[in-house]
Each structure stands twice: as structure tokens, then as C-alpha cells.
Coordinates of C-alpha atoms and ligand atoms in Angstrom, one line a residue:
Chain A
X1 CA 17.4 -21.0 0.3
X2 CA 14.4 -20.8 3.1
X3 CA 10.7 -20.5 2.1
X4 CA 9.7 -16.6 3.0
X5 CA 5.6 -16.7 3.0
X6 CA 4.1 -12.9 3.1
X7 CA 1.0 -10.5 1.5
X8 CA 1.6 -9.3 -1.8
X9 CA -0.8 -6.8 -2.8
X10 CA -3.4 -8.6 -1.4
X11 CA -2.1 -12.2 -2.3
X12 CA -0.9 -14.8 0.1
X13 CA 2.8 -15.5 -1.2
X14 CA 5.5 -18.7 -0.9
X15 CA 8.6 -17.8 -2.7
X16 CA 12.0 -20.4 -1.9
X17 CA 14.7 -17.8 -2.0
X18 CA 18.4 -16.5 -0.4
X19 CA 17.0 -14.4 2.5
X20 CA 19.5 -11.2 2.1
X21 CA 18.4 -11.1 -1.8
X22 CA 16.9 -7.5 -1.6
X23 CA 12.9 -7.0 -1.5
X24 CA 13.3 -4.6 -4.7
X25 CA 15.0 -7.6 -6.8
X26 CA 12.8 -10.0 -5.2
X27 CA 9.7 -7.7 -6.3
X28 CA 11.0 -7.4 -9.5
X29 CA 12.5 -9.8 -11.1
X30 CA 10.8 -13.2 -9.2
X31 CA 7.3 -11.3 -8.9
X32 CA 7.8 -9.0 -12.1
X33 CA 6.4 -6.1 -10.1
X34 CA 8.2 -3.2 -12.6
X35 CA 6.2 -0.7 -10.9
X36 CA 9.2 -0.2 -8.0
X37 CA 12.0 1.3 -9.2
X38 CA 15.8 1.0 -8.6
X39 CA 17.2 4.8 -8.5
X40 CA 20.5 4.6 -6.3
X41 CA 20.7 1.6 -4.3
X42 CA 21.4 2.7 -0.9
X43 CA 18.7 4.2 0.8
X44 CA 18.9 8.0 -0.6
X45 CA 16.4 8.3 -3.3
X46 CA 12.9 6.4 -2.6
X47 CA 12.3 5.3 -6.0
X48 CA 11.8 2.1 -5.0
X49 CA 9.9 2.7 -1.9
X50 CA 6.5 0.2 -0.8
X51 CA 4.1 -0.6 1.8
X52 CA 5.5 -2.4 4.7
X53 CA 2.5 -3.3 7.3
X54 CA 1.0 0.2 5.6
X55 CA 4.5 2.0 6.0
X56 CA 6.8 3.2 3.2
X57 CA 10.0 1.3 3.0
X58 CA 13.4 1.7 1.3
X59 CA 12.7 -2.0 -0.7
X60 CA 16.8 -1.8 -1.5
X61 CA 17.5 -2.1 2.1
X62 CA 15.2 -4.7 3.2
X63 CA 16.6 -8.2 3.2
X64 CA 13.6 -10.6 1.7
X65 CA 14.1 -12.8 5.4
X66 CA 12.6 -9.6 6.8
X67 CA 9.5 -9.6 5.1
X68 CA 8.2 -13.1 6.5
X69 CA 5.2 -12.4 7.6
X70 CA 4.6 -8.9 6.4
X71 CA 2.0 -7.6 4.1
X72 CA 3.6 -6.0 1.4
X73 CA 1.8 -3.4 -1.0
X74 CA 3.7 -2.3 -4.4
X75 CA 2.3 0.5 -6.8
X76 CA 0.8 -2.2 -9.2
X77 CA -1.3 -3.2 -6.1
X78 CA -2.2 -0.1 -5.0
X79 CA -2.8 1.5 -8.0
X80 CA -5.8 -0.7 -8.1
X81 CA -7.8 1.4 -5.1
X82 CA -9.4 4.3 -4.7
X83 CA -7.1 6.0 -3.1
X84 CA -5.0 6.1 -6.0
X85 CA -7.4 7.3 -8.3
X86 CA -7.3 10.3 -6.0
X87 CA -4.0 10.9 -5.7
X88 CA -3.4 9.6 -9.7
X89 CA -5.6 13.0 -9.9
X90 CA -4.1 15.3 -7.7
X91 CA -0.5 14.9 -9.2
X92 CA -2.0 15.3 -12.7
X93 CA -3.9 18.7 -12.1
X94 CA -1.2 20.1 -10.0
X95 CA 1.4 19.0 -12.7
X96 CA 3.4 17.0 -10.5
X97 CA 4.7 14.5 -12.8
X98 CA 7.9 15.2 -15.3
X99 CA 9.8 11.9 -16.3
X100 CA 7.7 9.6 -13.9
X101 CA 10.7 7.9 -12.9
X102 CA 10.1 8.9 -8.6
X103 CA 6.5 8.5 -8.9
X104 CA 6.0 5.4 -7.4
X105 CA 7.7 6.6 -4.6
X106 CA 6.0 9.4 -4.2
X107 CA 2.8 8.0 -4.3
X108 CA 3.7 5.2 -1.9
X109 CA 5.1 8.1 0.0
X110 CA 1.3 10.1 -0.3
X111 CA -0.2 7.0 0.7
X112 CA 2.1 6.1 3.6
X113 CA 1.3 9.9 4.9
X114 CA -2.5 9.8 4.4
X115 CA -2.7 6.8 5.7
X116 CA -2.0 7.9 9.2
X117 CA -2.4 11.5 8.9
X118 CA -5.6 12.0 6.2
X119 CA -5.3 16.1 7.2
X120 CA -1.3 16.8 6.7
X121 CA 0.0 20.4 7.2
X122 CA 2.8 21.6 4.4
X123 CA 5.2 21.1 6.7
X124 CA 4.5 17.3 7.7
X125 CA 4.2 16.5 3.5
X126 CA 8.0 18.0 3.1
X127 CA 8.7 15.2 6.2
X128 CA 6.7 12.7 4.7
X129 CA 8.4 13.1 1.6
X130 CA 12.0 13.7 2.7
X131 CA 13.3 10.5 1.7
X132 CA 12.1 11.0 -2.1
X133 CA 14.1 12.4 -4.9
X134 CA 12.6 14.3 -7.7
X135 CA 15.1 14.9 -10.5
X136 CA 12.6 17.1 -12.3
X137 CA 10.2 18.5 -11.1
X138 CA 10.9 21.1 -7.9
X139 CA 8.9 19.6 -5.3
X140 CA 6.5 22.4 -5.0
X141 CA 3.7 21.0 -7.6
X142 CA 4.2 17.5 -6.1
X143 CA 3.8 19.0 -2.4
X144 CA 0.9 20.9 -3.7
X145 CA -0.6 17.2 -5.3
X146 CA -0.6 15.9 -2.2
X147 CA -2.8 19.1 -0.5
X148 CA -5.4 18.2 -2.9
X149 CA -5.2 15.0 -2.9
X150 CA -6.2 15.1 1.1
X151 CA -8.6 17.8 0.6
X152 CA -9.9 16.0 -2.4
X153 CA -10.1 12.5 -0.6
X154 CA -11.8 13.2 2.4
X155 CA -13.5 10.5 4.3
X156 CA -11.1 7.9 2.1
X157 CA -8.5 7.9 4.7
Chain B
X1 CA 27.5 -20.3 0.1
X2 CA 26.8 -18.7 3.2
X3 CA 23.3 -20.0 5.0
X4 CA 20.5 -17.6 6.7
X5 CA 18.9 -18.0 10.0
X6 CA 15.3 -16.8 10.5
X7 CA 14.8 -18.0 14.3
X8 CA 11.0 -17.6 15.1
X9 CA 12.1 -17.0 19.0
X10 CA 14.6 -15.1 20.9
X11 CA 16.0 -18.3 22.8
X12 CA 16.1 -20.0 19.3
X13 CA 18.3 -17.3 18.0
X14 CA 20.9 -17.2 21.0
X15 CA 20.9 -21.0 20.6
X16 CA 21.7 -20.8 17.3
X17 CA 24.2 -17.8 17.8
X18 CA 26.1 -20.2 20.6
X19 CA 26.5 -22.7 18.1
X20 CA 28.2 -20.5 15.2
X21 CA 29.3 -16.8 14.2
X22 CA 27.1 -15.2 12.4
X23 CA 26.6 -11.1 11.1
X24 CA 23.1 -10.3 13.1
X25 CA 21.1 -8.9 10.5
X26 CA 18.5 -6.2 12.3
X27 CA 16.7 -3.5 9.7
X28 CA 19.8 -4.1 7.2
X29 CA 19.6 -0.4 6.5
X30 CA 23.7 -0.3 7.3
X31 CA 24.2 -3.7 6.0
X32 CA 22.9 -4.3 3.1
X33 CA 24.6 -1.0 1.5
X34 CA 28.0 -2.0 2.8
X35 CA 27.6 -5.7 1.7
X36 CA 26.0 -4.0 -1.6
X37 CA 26.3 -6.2 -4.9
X38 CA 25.1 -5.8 -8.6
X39 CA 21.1 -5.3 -9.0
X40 CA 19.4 -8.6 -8.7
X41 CA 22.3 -10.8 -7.0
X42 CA 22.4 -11.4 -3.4
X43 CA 24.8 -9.1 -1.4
X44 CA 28.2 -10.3 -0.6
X45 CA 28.5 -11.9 3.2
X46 CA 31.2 -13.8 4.3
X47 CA 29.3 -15.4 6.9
X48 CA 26.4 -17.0 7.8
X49 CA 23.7 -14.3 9.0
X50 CA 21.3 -14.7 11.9
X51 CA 18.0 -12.7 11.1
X52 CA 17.1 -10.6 14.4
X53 CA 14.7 -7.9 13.4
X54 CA 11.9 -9.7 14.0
X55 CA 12.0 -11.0 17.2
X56 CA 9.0 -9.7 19.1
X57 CA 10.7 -10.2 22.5
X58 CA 13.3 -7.5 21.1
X59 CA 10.4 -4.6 20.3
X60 CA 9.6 -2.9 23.1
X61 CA 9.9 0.4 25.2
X62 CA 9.4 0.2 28.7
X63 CA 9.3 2.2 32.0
X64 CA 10.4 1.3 35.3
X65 CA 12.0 3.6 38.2
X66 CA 13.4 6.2 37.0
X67 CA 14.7 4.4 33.6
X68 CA 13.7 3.4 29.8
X69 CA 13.8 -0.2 28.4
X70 CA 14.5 0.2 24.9
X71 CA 14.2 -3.6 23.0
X72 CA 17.4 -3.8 20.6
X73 CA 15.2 -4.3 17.7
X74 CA 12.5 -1.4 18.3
X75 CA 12.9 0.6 15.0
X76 CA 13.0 4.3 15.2
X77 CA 10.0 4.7 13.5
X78 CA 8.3 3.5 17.2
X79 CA 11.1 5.5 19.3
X80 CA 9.5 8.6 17.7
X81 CA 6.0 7.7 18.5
X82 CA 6.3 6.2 21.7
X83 CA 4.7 8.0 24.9
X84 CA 8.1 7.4 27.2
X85 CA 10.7 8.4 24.5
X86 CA 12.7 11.1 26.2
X87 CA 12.3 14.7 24.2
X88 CA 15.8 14.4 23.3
X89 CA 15.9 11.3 21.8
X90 CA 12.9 11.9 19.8
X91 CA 14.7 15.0 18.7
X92 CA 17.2 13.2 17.7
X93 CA 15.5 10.0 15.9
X94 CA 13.5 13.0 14.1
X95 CA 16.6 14.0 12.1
X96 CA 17.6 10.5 11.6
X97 CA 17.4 8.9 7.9
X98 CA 14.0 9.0 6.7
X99 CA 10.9 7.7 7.2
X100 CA 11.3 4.6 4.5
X101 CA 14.4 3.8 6.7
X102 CA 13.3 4.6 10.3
X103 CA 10.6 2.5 9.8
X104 CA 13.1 -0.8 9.3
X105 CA 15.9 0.7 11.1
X106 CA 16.6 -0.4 14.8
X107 CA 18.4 1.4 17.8
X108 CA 20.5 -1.8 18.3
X109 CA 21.9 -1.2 15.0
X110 CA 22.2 2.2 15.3
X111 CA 24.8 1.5 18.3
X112 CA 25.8 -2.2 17.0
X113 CA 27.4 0.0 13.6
X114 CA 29.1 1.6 15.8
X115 CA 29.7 4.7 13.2
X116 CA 30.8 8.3 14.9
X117 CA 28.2 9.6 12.6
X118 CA 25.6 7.6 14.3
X119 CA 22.9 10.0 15.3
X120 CA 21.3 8.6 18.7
X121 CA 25.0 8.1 20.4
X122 CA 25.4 11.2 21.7
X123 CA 22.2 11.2 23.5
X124 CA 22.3 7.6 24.6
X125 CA 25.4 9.3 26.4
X126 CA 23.9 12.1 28.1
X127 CA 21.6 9.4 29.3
X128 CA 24.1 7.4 30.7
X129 CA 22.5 4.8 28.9
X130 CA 23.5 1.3 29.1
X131 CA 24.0 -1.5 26.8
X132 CA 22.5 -5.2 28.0
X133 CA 24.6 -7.8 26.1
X134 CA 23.2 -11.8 26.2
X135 CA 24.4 -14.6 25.0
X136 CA 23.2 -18.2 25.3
X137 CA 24.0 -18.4 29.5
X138 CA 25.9 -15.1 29.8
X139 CA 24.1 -11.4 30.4
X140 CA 26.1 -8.6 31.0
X141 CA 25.7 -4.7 31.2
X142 CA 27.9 -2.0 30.0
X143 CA 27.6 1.6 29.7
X144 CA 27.8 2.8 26.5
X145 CA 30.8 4.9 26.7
X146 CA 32.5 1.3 27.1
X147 CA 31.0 -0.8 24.8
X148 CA 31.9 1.4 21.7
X149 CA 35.4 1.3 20.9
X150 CA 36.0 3.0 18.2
X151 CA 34.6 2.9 14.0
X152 CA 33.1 0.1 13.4
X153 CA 34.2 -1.8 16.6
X154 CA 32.1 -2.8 20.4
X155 CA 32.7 -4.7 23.2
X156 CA 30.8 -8.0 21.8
X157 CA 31.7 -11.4 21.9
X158 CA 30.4 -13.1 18.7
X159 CA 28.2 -15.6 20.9
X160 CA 26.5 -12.1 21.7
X161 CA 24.3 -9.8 20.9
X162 CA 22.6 -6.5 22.0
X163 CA 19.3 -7.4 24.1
X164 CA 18.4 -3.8 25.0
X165 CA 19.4 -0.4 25.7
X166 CA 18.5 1.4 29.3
X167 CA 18.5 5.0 30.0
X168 CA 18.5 7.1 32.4
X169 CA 15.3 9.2 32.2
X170 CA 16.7 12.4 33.7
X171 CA 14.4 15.4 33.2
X172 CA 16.4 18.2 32.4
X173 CA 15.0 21.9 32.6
X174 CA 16.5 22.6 29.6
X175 CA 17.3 20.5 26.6
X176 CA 19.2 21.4 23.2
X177 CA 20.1 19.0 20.3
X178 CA 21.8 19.8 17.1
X179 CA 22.7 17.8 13.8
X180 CA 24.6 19.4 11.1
X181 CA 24.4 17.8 8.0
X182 CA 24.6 18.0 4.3
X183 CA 20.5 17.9 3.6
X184 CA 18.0 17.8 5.8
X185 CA 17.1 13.8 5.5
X186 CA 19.2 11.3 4.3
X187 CA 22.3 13.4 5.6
X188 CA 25.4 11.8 7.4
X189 CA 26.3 14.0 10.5
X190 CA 29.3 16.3 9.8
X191 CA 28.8 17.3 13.6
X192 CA 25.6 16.6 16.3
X193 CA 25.2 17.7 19.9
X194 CA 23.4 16.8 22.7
X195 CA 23.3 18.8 26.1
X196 CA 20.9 19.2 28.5
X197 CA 20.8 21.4 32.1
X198 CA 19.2 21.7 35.4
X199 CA 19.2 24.6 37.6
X200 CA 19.0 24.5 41.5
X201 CA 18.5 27.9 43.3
X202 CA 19.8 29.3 40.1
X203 CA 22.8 27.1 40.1
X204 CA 24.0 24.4 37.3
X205 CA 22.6 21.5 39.5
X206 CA 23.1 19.3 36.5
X207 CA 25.2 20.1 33.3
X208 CA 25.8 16.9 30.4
X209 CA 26.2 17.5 26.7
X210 CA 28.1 15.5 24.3
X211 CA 29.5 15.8 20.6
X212 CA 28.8 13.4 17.9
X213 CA 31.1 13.2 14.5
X214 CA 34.0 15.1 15.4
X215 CA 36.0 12.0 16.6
X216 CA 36.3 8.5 16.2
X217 CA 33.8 8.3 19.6
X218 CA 31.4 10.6 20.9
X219 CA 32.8 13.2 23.3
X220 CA 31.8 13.8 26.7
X221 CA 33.7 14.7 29.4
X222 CA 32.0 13.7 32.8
X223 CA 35.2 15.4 34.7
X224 CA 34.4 18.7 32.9
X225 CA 30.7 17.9 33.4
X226 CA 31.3 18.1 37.5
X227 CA 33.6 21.2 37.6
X228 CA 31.5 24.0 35.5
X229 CA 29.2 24.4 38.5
X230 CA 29.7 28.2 39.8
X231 CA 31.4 28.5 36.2
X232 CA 30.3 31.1 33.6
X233 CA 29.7 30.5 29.7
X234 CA 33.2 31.9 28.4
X235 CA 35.1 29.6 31.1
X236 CA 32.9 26.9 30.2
X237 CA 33.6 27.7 26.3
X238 CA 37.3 27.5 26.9
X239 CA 37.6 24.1 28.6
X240 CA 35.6 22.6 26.1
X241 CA 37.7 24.5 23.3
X242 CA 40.8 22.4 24.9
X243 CA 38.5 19.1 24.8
X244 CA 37.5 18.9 21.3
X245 CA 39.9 18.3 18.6
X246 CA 38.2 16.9 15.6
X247 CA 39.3 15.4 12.7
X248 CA 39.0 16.0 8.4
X249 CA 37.4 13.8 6.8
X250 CA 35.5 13.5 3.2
X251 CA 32.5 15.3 4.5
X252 CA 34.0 18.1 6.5
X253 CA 37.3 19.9 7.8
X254 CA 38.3 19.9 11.7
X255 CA 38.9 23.5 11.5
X256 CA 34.7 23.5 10.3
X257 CA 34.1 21.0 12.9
X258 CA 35.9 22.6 15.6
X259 CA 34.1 25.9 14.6
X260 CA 30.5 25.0 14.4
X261 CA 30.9 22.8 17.8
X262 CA 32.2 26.1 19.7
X263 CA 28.6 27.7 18.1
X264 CA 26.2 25.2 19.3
X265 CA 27.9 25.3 22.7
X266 CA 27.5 28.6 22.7
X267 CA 24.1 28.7 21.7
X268 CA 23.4 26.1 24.4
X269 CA 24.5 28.0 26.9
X270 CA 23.3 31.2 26.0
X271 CA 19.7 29.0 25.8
X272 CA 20.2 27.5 29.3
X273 CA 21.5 31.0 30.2
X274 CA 17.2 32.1 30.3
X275 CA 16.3 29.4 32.7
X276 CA 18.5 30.3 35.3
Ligands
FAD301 C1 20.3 6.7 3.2 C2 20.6 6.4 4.7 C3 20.5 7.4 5.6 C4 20.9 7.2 6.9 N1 20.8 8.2 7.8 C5 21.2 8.1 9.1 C6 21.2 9.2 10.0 O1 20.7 10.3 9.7 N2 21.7 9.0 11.3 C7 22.2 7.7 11.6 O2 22.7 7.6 12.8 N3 22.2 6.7 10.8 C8 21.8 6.8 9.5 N4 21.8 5.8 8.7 C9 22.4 4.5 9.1 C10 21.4 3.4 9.6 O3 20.1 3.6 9.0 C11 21.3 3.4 11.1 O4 22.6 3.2 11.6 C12 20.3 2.3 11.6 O5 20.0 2.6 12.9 C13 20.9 0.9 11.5 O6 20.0 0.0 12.0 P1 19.6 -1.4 11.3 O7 18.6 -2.1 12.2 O8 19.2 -1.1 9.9 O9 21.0 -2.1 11.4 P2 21.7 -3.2 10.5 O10 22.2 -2.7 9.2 O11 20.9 -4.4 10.4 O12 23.0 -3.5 11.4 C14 24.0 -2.5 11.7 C15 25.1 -3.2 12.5 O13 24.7 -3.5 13.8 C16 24.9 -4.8 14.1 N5 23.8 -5.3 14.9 C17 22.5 -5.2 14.6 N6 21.7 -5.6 15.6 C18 22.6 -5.9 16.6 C19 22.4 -6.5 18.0 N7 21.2 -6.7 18.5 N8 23.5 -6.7 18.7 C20 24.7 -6.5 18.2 N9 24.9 -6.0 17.0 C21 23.9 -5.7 16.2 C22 24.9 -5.5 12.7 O14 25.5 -6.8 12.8 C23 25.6 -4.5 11.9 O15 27.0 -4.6 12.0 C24 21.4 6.0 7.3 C25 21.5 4.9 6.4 C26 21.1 5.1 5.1 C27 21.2 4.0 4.1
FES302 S1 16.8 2.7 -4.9 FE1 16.1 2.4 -2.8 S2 16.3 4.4 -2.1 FE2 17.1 4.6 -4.0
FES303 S1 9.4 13.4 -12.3 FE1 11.4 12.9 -13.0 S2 12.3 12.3 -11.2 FE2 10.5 13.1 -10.5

């Protein structure tokens, strides 16, 4: 066990624990941040993506002893900013959202996009995005969520 | 149980390397799926693992002369944004994973997993690149080429670890790279090539291209390499035709492989063909 101290959503965090445990269970089961999901374990699906320093990472790859230091943002964080509320709108109006279970990927995907690109062509969003599954929905309304979300949110990013 | 290392320095983590073997843990985006346990338990080492990734005297990408300093633990995320990163590399990293991995995963991991599937080999062979391997009182320097042996296995002793990559910034007139995969993202390479050409009084003044994922090592032939000078595409097809013989696997069939890698060549060639 080693101490691992980092940001989490916005919190200073101390948390005594085996540093290969995996971010995702360390998220959810010793923070109890449900919000990240656990689709397929191995890097392919993004459901259980966060913000790393601001960029979306795979939380099932990332050993907690590589997160010392970091500042770490899950969907219950974020969804607490304005930035959310827009994209939250977007992916409603455009019909983006089936079964809910990739969403918090996505939107930590939309976020990690903006973030550094606040005017994304079509192109770019299908890169931005490449690492996220969608089991229901197509892709083309959540591609089209995150058009409007930028358009919409101009000036936020 | 097996103990974790989170040195806050470079030295401290080579002194603590010299002392005991340990798995170097970089991004963990090959590691911690192979060592993959049940949700919520830790994953299954069987040793003690030294946590590298962090190490800020590892991050960095570096001109000097007419090479590239590449810090082991710069993650591919900065190799596609950096200003030096050679076209074909960035070509390359561009096709690698996704951007939830590539911004964790490192380029020493990349060649430390040592997989024929692994994506920036082939150019880190065009670029004659070569590996710089410390340990606590020993540096050394191999070229790639030597320092992966096969699946799985490189030239490292386990007081050692990658310190940083160096490549040869040539600046072909012409560059092509190609990864065949599954998807678009998140695809293993059935097959990837890199080439690149100069010309010289419309001449091949310079001719390099190697396959990835068609054998247990990439392929690249430097003897070929020197001799297709004054050579025309269909003679150049048929040595290589002799050269690669690659394998079935899960993902693909050799007589696929062997197929699509006489295609890209082709296509190369017919590409370089217009800069004469
Ligand atoms: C879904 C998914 C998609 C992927 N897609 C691709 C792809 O398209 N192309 C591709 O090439 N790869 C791909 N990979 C594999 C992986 O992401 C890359 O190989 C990555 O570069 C590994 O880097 P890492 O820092 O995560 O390595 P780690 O997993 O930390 O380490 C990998 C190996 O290298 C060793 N190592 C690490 N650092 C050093 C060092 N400094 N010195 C010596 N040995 C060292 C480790 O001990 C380990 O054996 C994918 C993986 C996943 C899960
Ligand atoms: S659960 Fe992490 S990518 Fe699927
Ligand atoms: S909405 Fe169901 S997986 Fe995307």
C-alpha cells in the first residue's frame, strides 16, 4: 500500500492503496464515483473514460500510482459546470442518447475535444470520439450533439 | 504480495532498479490488460513493479544535428503534437490506439512490448533509430533492429531500462505509411508499412521502407535497400516478393498478408514514381 494524493473533481485527495489497483475501481468503489463505467476492460470501448490533466483517459488502463499528482475530473464533477449543461443539451435535442450506458464517455470525450479545439470540423469529432462505443445509437446524432454543442457554447471553451 | 515503487526521480528509480527486478510500469496500457484480473481486485504481477511514467527527466523531444531525442516516457499523445516529430511518425502515432490511450501511452512501451503489431516499429526502423539503454553505472546504445528480438522479447538486462529513443531525422522527398487494421481506432495491425524516397538527378538517391505485422520482427532489408538504385518498380516488386513471407495468425492469413504488402509496395512506388 503507498499514499497516492491527487485532484478529484476539484478536491485535494489522500487515498492509502495498492498502486496497480486500476483508476476505474479506485473511482468507483473507494470514491463511489458510479458515474464512470466499466464496458470491456481493456481499452476498446471508453465507457469508463475521465479527465486526466484536461485529457480523456481509458480509467481501466491507468494504474492508481499513475495518477499521483494528477488532477482528475469524473462525470459527477463535471457534470456540475457549465459546460455540461451545454453539451447535457446538445445530446438531448439531437437525440443522442439511447441506453445511456457510453454517455459518460462521450461527454468526457466532447469535453476533452472542446477543450482544446472549441470549433471542431466533423471529421476531428469522429477522431475525437474514436475510442468510444455506442451500442445504440449510430453515431451520427451523437456526432451531430457535439456540432451544436460547440456552436451552441461559444465563448465557454 | 508484490510491493510498488513510485520513485520521484530518475536516479532514484535506477537505484532502486539496481537493487531488485522489477516489471517497469510506463502508461500500463499493454500491462495492465495482460496482467488483467476480476473488476475491483488488483491485477495479477508476479513481481515487484517500478512506476516509470512519470519521471519528468524521461518526457521530452529534442533536436540536435541532424537527430530526434525522444524521452522513453513521452506519451504519444505529445509525439503527435510536437513541432520536431518527423511526418512519418506522426502518421503513424495518428493511427495508433486512441486518444484515451495515446494520451497515457509511451513510445518506450511501445518498443519495450516488443509486439510485431506494434505500430511505431516500422518507422523507428526506417529511421535507423536507436535505442539508449541505462542502468545504475551502465549506458549503452543499440539500434533497434538489435534490441528487439522477437514477441515479447529485447535486448535488456533487468537492472535496465529504456532512457530514450534517437532518430535519424532524414527528410525524404517522398513519404508513404500504411496500417491495415480491423477498425479505424482501437485496431491491432494485420499489416503496416513504412517507406520513404529520395531522388538525385532523378535517381533513387535514397530508398528505405519496412513491414510491420507480417513476421515475428519488422522487415527491412538494408541489402535490398542499396541494390534497387537504377532498378525499376516490377524488379523492385519481385525481390521484395522473395523477402516477405508472413505468417497466419487469429487476425489474418499469410496468403492476405502477403497480398496486401505486394499492394502498398506497389502503391508506394507508383507514388514515389511522380517525384522522380
Ligand atoms: C485498446 C488498445 C488499442 C491499442 N492500439 C494500439 C495500436 O494501434 N498500435 C500499437 O502499436 N499499440 C496499440 N496498443 C498497445 C499499447 O497501447 C502500446 O503498445 C503503448 O505504446 C504501450 O505503452 P505503455 O506506456 O502503455 O506501456 P506499458 O503497458 O506500461 O508497458 C509495455 C511494456 O514495455 C515495458 N516498458 C515500459 N517502459 C519501458 C522502459 N522505459 N524500458 C524498458 N521496458 C519498458 C513494460 O515493462 C512492458 O513490458 C493498444 C492497446 C490497447 C489496450
Ligand atoms: S472499460 Fe475502459 S475502455 Fe472499456
Ligand atoms: S446509448 Fe446505449 S451504448 Fe450508447
Amino acid at each position: 500500500m503507498t499514499e497516492i494524493e491527487f485532484v478529484l473533481n476539484g478536491k485535494n485527495v489522500t487515498i492509502d492503496v495498492d498502486p496497480t489497483k486500476r483508476l476505474l475501481d479506485v473511482l468507483r468503489e473507494d470514491f463511489g464515483l458510479t458515474g464512470v463505467k466499466e464496458g470491456c476492460g481493456e481499452g476498446e470501448c471508453g465507457a469508463c473514460s475521465v479527465l486526466v490533466n484536461h485529457e480523456i483517459v481509458s480509467s481501466c488502463l491507468m494504474p492508481v500510482g499513475n495518477a499521483m499528482g494528477k488532477d482528475i475530473v469524473t462525470i459527477d464533477g463535471f457534470s456540475k459546470t457549465e459546460r455540461y449543461r451545454v453539451i447535457h443539451g446538445a445530446y438531448e435535442d439531437e437525440g443522442a442518447v439511447q441506453c445511456g450506458f457510453c454517455i459518460p464517455g462521450m461527454v468526457i470525450a466532447t469535453e476533452s475535444l472542446l477543450n482544446k479545439n472549441p470549433d471542431p470540423t466533423e471529421d476531428e469529432i469522429k477522431d475525437a470520439l474514436s475510442g468510444n462505443l455506442c451500442r445504440c445509437t449510430g453515431y451520427n446524432m451523437i456526432v451531430s450533439a457535439v456540432l451544436r454543442a460547440a456552436e451552441r457554447g461559444k465563448g465557454l471553451w | 504480495m508484490v510491493k510498488s515503487f513510485i520513485p520521484g526521480t530518475y536516479e532514484e528509480a535506477l537505484e532502486l532498479l539496481d537493487k531488485n527486478e522489477m516489471i517497469l510500469m510506463a502508461g500500463g496500457t499493454d500491462l495492465m490488460v495482460k496482467k488483467r484480473n476480476w473488476a475491483g481486485l488488483s491485477p495479477l504481477f508476479d513481481k515487484d513493479v517500478l512506476f516509470i511514467s512519470e519521471l519528468r527527466e524521461l518526457k521530452y523531444i529534442r533536436k540536435s544535428g541532424g537527430f530526434i531525442h525522444i524521452g522513453a516516457m513521452t506519451t504519444l499523445e505529445d509525439i503527435l503534437v510536437h513541432r520536431e516529430t518527423p511526418e512519418i511518425l506522426r502518421k503513424a502515432v495518428l493511427l495508433m490506439a486512441s486518444p484515451g490511450i495515446r494520451h497515457i501511452a509511451t513510445l518506450g512501451g511501445n518498443i519495450g512490448n516488443a509486439s510485431p503489431a506494434g505500430d511505431s516499429l516500422p518507422v523507428l526502423y526506417i529511421l535507423d533509430a536507436k535505442i539508449v539503454i541505462d542502468g545504475k553505472g551502465t549506458e549503452r546504445m543499440v539500434p533497434i533492429e538489435e534490441f528487439i528480438l522477437g514477441p515479447g522479447k529485447v535486448y535488456l538486462e533487468s537492472r535496465e531500462m529504456i532512457k530514450e529513443i534517437v532518430i535519424n531525422d532524414v527528410r525524404f522527398d517522398m513519404i508513404h505509411y500504411e496500417k491495415i487494421g480491423g477498425r479505424k481506432s482501437d485496431a491491432i495491425s494485420k499489416i503496416s508499412f513504412a517507406g520513404g524516397i529520395s531522388y538525385k538527378k532523378g535517381r533513387i538517391d535514397e530508398f528505405r521502407c519496412a513491414f510491420g505485422a507480417v513476421a515475428p520482427t519488422v522487415v527491412r532489408s538494408r541489402k535490398l535497400e542499396a541494390s534497387v538504385n537504377g532498378l525499376g518498380a516490377e524488379e523492385i516488386k519481385k525481390s521484395y516478393a522473395e523477402l516477405i513471407r508472413p505468417i497466419d495468425d487469429q487476425r489474418s492469413t499469410a496468403v492476405y498478408r502477403k497480398k496486401v504488402c505486394m499492394n502498398i509496395l506497389d502503391e508506394f512506388l507508383d507514388k514515389a514514381g511522380e517525384y522522380k
